[in-house]
Coordinates of C-alpha atoms (C1' of nucleotides) in Angstrom, one line a residue:
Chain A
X28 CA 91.7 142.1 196.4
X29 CA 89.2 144.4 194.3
X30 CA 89.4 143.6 190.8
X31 CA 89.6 147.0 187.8
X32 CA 86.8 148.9 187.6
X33 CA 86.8 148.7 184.3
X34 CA 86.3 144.5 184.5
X35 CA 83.3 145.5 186.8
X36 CA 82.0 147.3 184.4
X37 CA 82.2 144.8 182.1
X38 CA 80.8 142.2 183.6
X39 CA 77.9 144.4 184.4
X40 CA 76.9 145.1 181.2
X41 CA 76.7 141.1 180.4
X42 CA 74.7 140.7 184.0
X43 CA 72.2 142.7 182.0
X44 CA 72.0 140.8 178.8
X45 CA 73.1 137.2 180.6
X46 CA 72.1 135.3 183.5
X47 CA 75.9 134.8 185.3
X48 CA 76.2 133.2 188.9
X49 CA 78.1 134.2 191.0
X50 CA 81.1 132.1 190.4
X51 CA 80.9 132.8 186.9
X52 CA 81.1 136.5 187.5
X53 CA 84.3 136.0 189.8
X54 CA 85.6 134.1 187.2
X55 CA 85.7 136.6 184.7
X56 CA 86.9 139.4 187.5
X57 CA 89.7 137.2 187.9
X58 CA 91.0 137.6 184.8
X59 CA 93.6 140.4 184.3
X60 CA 96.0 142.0 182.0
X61 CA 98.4 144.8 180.6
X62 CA 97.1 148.0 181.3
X63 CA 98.7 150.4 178.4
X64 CA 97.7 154.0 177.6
X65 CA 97.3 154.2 173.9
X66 CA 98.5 157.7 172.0
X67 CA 96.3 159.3 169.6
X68 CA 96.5 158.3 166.0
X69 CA 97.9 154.9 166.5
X70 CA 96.9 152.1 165.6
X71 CA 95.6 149.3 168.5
X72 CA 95.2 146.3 166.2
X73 CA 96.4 146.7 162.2
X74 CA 93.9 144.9 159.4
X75 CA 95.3 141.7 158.3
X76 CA 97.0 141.2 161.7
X77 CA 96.6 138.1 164.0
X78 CA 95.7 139.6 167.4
X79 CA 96.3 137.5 170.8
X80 CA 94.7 140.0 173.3
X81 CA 91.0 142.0 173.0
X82 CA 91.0 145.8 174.4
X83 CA 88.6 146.3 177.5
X84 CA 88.0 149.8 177.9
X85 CA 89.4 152.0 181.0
X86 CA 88.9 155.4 180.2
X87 CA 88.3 157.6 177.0
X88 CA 87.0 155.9 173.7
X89 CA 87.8 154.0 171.0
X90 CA 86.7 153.3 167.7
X91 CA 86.9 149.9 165.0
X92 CA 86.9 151.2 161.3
X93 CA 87.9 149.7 157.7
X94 CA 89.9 151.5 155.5
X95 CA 89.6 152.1 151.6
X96 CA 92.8 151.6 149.4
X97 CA 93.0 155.6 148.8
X98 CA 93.0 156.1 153.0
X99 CA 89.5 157.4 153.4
X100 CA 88.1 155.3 156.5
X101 CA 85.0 154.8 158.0
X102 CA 84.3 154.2 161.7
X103 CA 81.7 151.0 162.2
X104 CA 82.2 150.4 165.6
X105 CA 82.8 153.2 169.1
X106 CA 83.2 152.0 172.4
X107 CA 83.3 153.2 176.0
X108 CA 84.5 152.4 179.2
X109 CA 83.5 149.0 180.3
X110 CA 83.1 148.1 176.2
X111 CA 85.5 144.5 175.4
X112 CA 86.7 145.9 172.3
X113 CA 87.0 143.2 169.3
X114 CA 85.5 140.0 171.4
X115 CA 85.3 139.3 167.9
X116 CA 88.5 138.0 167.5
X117 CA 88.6 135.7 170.2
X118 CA 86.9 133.9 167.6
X119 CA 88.5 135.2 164.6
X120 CA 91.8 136.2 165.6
X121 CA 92.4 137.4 162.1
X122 CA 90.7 140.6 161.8
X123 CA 89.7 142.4 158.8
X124 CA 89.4 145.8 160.9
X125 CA 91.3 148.3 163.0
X126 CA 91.4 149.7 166.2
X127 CA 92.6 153.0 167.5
X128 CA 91.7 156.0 169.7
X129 CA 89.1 158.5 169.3
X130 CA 90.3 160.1 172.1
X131 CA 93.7 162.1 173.1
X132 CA 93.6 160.0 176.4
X133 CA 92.9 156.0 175.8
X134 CA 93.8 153.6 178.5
X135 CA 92.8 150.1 177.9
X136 CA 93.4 146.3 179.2
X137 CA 94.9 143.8 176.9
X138 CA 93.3 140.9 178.0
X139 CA 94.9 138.2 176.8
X140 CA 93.1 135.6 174.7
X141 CA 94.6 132.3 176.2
X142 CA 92.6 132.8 179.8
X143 CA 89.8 134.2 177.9
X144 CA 89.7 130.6 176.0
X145 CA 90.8 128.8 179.2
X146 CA 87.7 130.9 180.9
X147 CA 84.7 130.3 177.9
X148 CA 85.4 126.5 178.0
X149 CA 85.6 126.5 181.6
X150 CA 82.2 128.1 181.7
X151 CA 79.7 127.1 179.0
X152 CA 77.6 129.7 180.5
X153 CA 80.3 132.5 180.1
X154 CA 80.7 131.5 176.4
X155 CA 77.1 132.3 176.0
X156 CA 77.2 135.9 177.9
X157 CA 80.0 136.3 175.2
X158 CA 78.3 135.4 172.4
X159 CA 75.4 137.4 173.2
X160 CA 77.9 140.7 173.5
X161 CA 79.5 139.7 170.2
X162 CA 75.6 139.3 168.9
X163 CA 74.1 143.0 170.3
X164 CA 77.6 143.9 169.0
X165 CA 76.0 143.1 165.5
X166 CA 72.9 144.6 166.6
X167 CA 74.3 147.7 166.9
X168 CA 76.3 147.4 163.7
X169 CA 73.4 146.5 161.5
X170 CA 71.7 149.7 162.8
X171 CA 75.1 151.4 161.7
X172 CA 74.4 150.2 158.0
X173 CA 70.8 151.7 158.1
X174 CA 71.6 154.7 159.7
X175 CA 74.4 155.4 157.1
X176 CA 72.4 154.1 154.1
X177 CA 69.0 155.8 154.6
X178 CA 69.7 159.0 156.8
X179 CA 70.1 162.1 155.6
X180 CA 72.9 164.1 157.2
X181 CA 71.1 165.5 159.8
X182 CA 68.7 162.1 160.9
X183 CA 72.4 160.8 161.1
X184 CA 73.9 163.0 163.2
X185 CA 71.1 163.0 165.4
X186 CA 71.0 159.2 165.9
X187 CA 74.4 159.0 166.8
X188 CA 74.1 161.2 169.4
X189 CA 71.5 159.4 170.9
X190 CA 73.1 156.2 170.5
X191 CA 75.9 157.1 172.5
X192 CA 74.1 159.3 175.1
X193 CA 72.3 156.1 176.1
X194 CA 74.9 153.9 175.9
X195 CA 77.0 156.3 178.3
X196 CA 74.0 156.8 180.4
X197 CA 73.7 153.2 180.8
X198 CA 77.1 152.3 181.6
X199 CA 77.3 155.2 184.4
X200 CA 79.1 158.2 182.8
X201 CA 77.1 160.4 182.7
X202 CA 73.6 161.5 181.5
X203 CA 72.3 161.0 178.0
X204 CA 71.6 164.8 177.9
X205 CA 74.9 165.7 179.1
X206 CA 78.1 163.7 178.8
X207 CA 81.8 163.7 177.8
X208 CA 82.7 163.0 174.0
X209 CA 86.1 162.7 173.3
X210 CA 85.9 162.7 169.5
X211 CA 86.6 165.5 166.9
X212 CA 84.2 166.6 164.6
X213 CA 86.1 164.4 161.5
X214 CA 86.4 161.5 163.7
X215 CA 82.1 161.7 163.5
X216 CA 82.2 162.7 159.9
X217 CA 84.3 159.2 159.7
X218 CA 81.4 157.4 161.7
X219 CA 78.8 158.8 159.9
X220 CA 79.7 158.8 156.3
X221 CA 80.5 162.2 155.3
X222 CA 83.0 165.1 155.0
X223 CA 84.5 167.3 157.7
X224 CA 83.0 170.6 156.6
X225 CA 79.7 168.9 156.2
X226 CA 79.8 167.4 159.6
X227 CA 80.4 170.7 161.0
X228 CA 77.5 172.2 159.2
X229 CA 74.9 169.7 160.4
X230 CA 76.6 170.4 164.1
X231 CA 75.7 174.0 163.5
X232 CA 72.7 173.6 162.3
X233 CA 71.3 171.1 165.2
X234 CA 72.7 173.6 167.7
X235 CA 70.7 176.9 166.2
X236 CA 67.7 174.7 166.4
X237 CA 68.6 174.5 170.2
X238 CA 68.6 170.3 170.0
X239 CA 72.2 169.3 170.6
X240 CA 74.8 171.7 172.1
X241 CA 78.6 170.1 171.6
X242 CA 81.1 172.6 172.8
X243 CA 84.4 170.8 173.0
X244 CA 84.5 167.4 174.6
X245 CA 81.1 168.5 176.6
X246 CA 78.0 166.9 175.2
X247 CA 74.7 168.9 176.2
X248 CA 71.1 167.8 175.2
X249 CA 68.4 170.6 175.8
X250 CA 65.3 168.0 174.5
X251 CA 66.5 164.7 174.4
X252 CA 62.9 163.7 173.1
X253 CA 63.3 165.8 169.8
X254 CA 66.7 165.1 168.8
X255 CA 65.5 161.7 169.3
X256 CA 62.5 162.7 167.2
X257 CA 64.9 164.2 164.6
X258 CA 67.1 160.8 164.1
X259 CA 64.1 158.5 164.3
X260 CA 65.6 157.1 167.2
X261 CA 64.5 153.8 169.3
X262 CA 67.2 152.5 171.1
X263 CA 65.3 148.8 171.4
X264 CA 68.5 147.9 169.3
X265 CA 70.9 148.3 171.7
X266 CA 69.7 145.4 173.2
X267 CA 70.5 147.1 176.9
X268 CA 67.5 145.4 178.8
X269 CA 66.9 142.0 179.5
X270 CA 63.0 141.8 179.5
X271 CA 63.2 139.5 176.6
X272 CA 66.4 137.6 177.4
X273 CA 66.6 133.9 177.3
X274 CA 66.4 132.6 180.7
X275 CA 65.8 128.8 180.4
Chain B
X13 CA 69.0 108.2 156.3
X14 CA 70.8 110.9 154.0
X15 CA 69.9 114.6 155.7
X16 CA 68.8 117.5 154.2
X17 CA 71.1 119.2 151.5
X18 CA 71.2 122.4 152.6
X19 CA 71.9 121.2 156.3
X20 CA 75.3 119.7 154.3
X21 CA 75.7 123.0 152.9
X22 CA 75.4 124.7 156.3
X23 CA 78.0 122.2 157.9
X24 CA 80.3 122.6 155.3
X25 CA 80.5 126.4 155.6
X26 CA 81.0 125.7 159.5
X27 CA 84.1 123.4 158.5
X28 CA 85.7 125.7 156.9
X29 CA 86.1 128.1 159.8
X30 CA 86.0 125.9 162.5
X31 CA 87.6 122.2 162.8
X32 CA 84.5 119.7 164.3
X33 CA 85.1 116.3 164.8
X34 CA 82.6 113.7 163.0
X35 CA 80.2 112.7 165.8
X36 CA 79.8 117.1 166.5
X37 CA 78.9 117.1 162.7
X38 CA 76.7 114.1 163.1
X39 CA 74.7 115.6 165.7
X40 CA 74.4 118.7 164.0
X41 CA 72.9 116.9 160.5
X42 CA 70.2 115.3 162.9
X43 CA 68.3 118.5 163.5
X44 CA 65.7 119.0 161.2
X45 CA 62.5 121.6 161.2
X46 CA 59.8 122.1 159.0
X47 CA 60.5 123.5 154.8
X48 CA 58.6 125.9 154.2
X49 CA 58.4 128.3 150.9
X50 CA 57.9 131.7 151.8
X51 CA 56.7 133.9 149.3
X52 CA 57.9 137.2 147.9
X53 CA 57.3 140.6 150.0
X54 CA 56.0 138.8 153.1
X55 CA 58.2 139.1 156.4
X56 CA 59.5 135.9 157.7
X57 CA 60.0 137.8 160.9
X58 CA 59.3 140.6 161.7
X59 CA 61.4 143.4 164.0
X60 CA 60.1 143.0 167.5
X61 CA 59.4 139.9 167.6
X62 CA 60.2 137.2 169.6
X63 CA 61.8 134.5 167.3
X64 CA 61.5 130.4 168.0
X65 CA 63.7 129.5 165.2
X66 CA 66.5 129.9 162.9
X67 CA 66.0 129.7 158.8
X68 CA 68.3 127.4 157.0
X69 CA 68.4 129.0 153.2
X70 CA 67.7 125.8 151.0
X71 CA 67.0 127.7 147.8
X72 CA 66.4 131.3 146.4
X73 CA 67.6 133.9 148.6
X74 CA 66.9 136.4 151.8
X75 CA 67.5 139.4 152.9
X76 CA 67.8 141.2 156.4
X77 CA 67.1 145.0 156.6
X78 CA 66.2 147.7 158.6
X79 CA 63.4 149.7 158.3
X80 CA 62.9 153.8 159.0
X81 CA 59.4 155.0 160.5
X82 CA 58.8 156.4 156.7
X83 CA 59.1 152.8 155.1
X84 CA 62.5 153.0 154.0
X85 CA 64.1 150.0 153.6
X86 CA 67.9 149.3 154.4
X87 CA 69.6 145.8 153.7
X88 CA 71.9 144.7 155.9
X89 CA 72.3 141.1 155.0
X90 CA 72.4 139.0 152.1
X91 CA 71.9 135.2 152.5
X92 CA 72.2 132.3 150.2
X93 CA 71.8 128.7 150.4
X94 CA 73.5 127.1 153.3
X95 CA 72.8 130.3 155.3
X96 CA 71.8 130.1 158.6
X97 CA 69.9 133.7 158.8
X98 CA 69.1 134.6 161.9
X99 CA 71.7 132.4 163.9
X100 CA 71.6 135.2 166.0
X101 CA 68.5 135.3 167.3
X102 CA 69.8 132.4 169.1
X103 CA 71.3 134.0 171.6
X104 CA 68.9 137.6 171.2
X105 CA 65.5 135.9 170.6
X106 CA 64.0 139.2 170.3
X107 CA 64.9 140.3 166.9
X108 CA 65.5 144.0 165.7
X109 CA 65.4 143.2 161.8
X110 CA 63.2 141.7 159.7
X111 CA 63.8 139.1 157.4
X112 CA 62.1 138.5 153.8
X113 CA 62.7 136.8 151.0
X114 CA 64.7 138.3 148.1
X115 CA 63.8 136.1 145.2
X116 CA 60.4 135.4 143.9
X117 CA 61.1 131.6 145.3
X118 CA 62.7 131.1 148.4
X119 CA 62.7 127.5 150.3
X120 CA 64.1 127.7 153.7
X121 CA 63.9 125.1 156.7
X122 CA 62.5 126.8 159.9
X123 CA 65.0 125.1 162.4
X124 CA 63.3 125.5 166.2
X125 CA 66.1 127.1 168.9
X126 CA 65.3 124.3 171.6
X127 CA 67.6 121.6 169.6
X128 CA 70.0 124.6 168.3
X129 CA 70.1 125.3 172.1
X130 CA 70.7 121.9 173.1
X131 CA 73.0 120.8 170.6
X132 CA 75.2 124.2 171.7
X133 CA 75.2 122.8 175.5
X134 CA 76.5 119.3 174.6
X135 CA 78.8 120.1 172.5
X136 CA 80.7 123.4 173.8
X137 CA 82.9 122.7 170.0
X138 CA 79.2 123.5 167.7
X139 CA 78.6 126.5 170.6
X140 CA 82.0 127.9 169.4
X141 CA 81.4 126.8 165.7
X142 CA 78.4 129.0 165.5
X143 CA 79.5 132.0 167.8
X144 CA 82.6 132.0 165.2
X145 CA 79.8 131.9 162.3
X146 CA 77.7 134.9 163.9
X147 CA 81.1 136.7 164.2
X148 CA 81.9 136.0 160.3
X149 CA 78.5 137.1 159.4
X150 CA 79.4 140.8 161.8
X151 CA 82.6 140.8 159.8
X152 CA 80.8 140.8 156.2
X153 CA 78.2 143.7 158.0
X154 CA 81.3 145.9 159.0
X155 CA 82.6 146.0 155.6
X156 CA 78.7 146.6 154.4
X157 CA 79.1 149.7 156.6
X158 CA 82.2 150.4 154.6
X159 CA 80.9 149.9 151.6
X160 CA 77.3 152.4 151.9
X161 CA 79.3 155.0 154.5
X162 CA 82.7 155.2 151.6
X163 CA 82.3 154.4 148.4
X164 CA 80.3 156.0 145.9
X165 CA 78.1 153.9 144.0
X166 CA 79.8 152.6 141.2
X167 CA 82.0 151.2 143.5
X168 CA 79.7 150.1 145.8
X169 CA 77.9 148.2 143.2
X170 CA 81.2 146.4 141.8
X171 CA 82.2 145.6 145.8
X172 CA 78.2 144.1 146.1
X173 CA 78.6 141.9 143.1
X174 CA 81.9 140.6 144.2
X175 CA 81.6 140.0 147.3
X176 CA 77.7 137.9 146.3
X177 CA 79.7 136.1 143.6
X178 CA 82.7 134.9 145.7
X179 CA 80.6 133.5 148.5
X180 CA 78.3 132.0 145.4
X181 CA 81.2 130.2 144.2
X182 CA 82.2 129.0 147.6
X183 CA 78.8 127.5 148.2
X184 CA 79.4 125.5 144.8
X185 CA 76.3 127.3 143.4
X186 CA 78.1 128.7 140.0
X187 CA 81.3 130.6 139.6
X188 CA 82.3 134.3 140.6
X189 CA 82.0 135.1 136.9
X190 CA 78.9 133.4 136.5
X191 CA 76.1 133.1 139.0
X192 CA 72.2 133.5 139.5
X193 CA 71.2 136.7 141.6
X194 CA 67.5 136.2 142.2
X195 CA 67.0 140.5 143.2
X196 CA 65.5 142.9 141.7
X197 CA 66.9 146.5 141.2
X198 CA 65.1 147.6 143.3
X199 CA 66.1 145.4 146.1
X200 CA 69.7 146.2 145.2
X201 CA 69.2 149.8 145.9
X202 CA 67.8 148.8 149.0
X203 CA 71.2 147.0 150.2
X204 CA 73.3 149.5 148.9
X205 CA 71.2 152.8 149.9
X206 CA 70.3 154.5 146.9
X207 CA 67.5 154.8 144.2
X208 CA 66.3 151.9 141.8
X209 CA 66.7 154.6 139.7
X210 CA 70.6 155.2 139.6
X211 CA 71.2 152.1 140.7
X212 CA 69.8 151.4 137.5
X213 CA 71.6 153.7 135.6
X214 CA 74.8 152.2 137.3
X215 CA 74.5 148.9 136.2
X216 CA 73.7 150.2 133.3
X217 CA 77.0 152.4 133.3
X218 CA 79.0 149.5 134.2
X219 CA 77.8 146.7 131.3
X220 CA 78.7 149.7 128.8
X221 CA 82.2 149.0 130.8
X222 CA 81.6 145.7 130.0
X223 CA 82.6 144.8 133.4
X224 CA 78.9 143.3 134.8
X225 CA 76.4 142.3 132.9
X226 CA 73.2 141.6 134.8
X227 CA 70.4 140.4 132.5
X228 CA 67.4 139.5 134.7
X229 CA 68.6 136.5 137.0
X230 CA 71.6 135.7 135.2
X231 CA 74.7 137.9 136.1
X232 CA 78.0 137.6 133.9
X233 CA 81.4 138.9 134.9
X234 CA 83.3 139.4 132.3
X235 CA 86.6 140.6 133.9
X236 CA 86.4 139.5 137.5
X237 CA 89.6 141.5 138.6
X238 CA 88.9 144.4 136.5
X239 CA 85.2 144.4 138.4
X240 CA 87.0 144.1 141.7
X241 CA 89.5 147.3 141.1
X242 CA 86.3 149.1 140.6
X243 CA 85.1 148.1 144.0
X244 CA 88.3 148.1 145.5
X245 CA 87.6 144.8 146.4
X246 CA 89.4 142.0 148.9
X247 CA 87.9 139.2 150.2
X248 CA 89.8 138.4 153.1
X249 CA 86.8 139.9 155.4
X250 CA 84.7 137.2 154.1
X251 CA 86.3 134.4 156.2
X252 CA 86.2 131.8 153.7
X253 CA 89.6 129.7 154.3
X254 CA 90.8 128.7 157.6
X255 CA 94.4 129.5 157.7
X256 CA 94.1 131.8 160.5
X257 CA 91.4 129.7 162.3
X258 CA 92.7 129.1 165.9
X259 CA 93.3 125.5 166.2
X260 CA 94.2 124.7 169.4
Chain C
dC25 C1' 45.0 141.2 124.6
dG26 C1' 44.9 143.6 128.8
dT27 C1' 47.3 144.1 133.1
dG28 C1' 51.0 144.0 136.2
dT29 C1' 55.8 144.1 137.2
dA30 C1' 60.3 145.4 136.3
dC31 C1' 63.4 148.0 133.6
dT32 C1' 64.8 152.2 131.1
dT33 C1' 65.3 157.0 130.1
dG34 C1' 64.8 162.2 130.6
dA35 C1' 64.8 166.7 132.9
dG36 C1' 65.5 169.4 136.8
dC37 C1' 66.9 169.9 141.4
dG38 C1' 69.2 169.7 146.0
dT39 C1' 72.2 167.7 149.4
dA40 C1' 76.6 167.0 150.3
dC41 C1' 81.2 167.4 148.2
dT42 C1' 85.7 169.8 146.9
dC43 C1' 88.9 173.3 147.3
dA44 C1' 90.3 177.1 149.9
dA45 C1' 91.0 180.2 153.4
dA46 C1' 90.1 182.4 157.8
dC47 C1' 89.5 181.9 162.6
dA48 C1' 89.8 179.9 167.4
dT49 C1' 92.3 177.6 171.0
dA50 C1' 95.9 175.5 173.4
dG51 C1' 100.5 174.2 174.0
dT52 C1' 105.6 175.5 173.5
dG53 C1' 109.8 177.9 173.5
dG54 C1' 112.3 182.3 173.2
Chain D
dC23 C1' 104.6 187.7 177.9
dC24 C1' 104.4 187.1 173.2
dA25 C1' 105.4 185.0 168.9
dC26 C1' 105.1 180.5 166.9
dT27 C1' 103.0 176.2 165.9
dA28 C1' 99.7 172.6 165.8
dT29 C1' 95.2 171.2 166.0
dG30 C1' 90.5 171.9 165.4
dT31 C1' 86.5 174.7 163.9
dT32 C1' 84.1 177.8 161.0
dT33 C1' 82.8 180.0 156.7
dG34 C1' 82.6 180.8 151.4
dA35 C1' 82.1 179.7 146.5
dG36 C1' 81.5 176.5 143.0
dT37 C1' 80.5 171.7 141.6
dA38 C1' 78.6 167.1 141.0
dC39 C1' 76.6 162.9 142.4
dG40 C1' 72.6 161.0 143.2
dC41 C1' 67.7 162.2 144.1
dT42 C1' 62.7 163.2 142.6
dC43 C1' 59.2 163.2 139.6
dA44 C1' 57.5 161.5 135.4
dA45 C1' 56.9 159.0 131.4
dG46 C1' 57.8 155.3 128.4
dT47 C1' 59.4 150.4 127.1
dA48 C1' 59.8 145.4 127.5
dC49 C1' 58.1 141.2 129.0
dA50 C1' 55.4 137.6 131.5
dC51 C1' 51.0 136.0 132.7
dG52 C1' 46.1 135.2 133.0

DNA sequence: CGTGTACTTGAGCGTACTCAAACATAGTGG
DNA sequence: CCACTATGTTTGAGTACGCTCAAGTACACG
């Protein structure tokens, strides 16, 4: 019996960061769960809550964001098919975030966190591979706080783009000159730190200089080497190769 | 043979998210590595590199950041004494970040990954101990994210000071009203992406509020809830207690 | 007593914000 | 087939927060 795509996908992208044999890799394929189709606009996971599941991806995107008292929010985290959405909490089942779709069509996995447990003890060396997602997780995050912090609008924008252009590249869907967003304009002005109308100037902008072409959902990337240029970009951070992995 | 202080400190901070039983603490106090003072503006790593250890803060503090081709710097991490920094690069030896010291004296223990490693491997319990501790630490960066991407920076200065005197107080190293900050402005800006400039003029702002009062290492709180309305501050992200701690 | 480091203050400017409205586009029901 | 509605994008005008450049002050240290 083939296991979900979306668990091959997964385990794929820890084959690259993690050493796995092959019994560890049917291990984790042999986990399973509710497959739900999330509506836009709802929350996944609440702040504050006590989850017992984490969200693997199937299809469309999701994003993790904190919330100010006043409502204003701000998107820290997106993920993509194949992405195990809040492996965080596996550890921390509290969590201090939400989780909801960025997309008008989110179908994820709740993957239970009692065979997940069951699963990490079982296999020291699965508990690792975890880790290490939790830890380029991080990696990605702490790239998040720079690129909000020191950017200007435009260096932002840019490096966002390129961020998820390679990670959708990577995991299949896609080129990262051309690929499928399924997020609004004010769902990026959440993830990058700035108003609606702004975000839509800087979208403007980058388009008339002929670097990033976003037409709808349709991503299009004329020079993937200047916008990269234009948002400083080196994706070393994404930890996505495993020329440096630990493999003692 | 009594162990190293800040190794207590560090074990401590791991009990209170995560329950270990007396021999996994044991085994844990018997690493050592060498104490080394680092001094001001050098980089204890360096982004790129390959690391061989983890740093155990014993006194002063460090800083992790990001940095942009044009020598910006970003913070992305605060740590005090009993921090691990770096616990990371355990399981991503290749580091994206640097790492400096923050104060003009900072003491840490360089703590070699093949006995971090090896301890992890015996004792599944410390592998999950630490993976719970790398996840607190990416809990505390998401609300950084928060913090630099939503609030302005009067907010974002009361949130900083809040957060830095909680975990102080939890540490045992002074109260939340009263604690030692060994930064300079300048490195302040730094975490909380703006200008020594205004950030100077927003202390400044806020001691005429008589909510902070920052006079050179020495910071005063006068009003801690007052100071924490301003930053819209709640400390449940931090992970301090362990009511929510999974226990089976 | 000079030098370096950190902090303070001022003036002018620009990026990004706010409020507001117009314009697409797609889906829905009469 | 055409209002009607909802959602998302685009544009304009005015404002302000935080930046830059620049100078001056306080204090520690050799």
């Amino acid at each position: 019996m083939p296991s979900h795509p979306a668990f091959e996908l997964f385990v794929r992208k820890l084959c690259e960061r993690s050493r796995l044999t092959d019994d560890e890799r049917r291990a984790i394929l042999a986990i399973d769960g509710q497959e739900v189709e999330i509506p836009p606009h709802r929350d996944i996971v609440r702040p504050g809550e006590v989850t017992e599941f984490s969200c693997l991806v199937v299809s469309g995107m999701a994003a993790r964001f904190g919330q100010l008292p006043d409502g204003t929010r701000q998107i820290t985290a997106v993920y993509i098919p194949g992405d195990m959405c809040d492996l965080y909490s596996l550890m921390l089942p509290k969590v201090e975030w939400a989780l909801q779709a960025l997309s008008s069509r989110l179908t994820i996995i709740k993957v239970p966190h009692r065979p997940l447990l069951e699963l990490v003890r079982a296999y020291p060396a699965v508990a690792e591979a975890f880790w290490r997602d939790c830890v380029a997780d991080a990696s990605i995050l702490s790239q998040w706080v720079v690129n909000v912090g020191r950017r200007d609008a435009r260096m932002r924008t840019a490096h966002l783009f390129c961020e998820i252009g390679l990670r959708m590249e990577k995991a299949g869907l896609g080129s990262r000159t051309a690929f499928q967003l399924s997020a609004i304009q004010s769902q990026l002005a959440d993830a990058l730190g700035m108003t609606p109308v702004h975000m839509n100037r800087v979208i403007r902008a980058l388009r008339q200089d002929n670097l990033l072409l976003v037409q709808g959902r349709d991503v299009q990337v004329p020079d993937w080497d200047a916008l990269a240029a234009v948002g400083g970009f080196d994706g070393a951070y994404l930890e996505l190769d495993d020329r440096w992995r630990r493999v003692e």
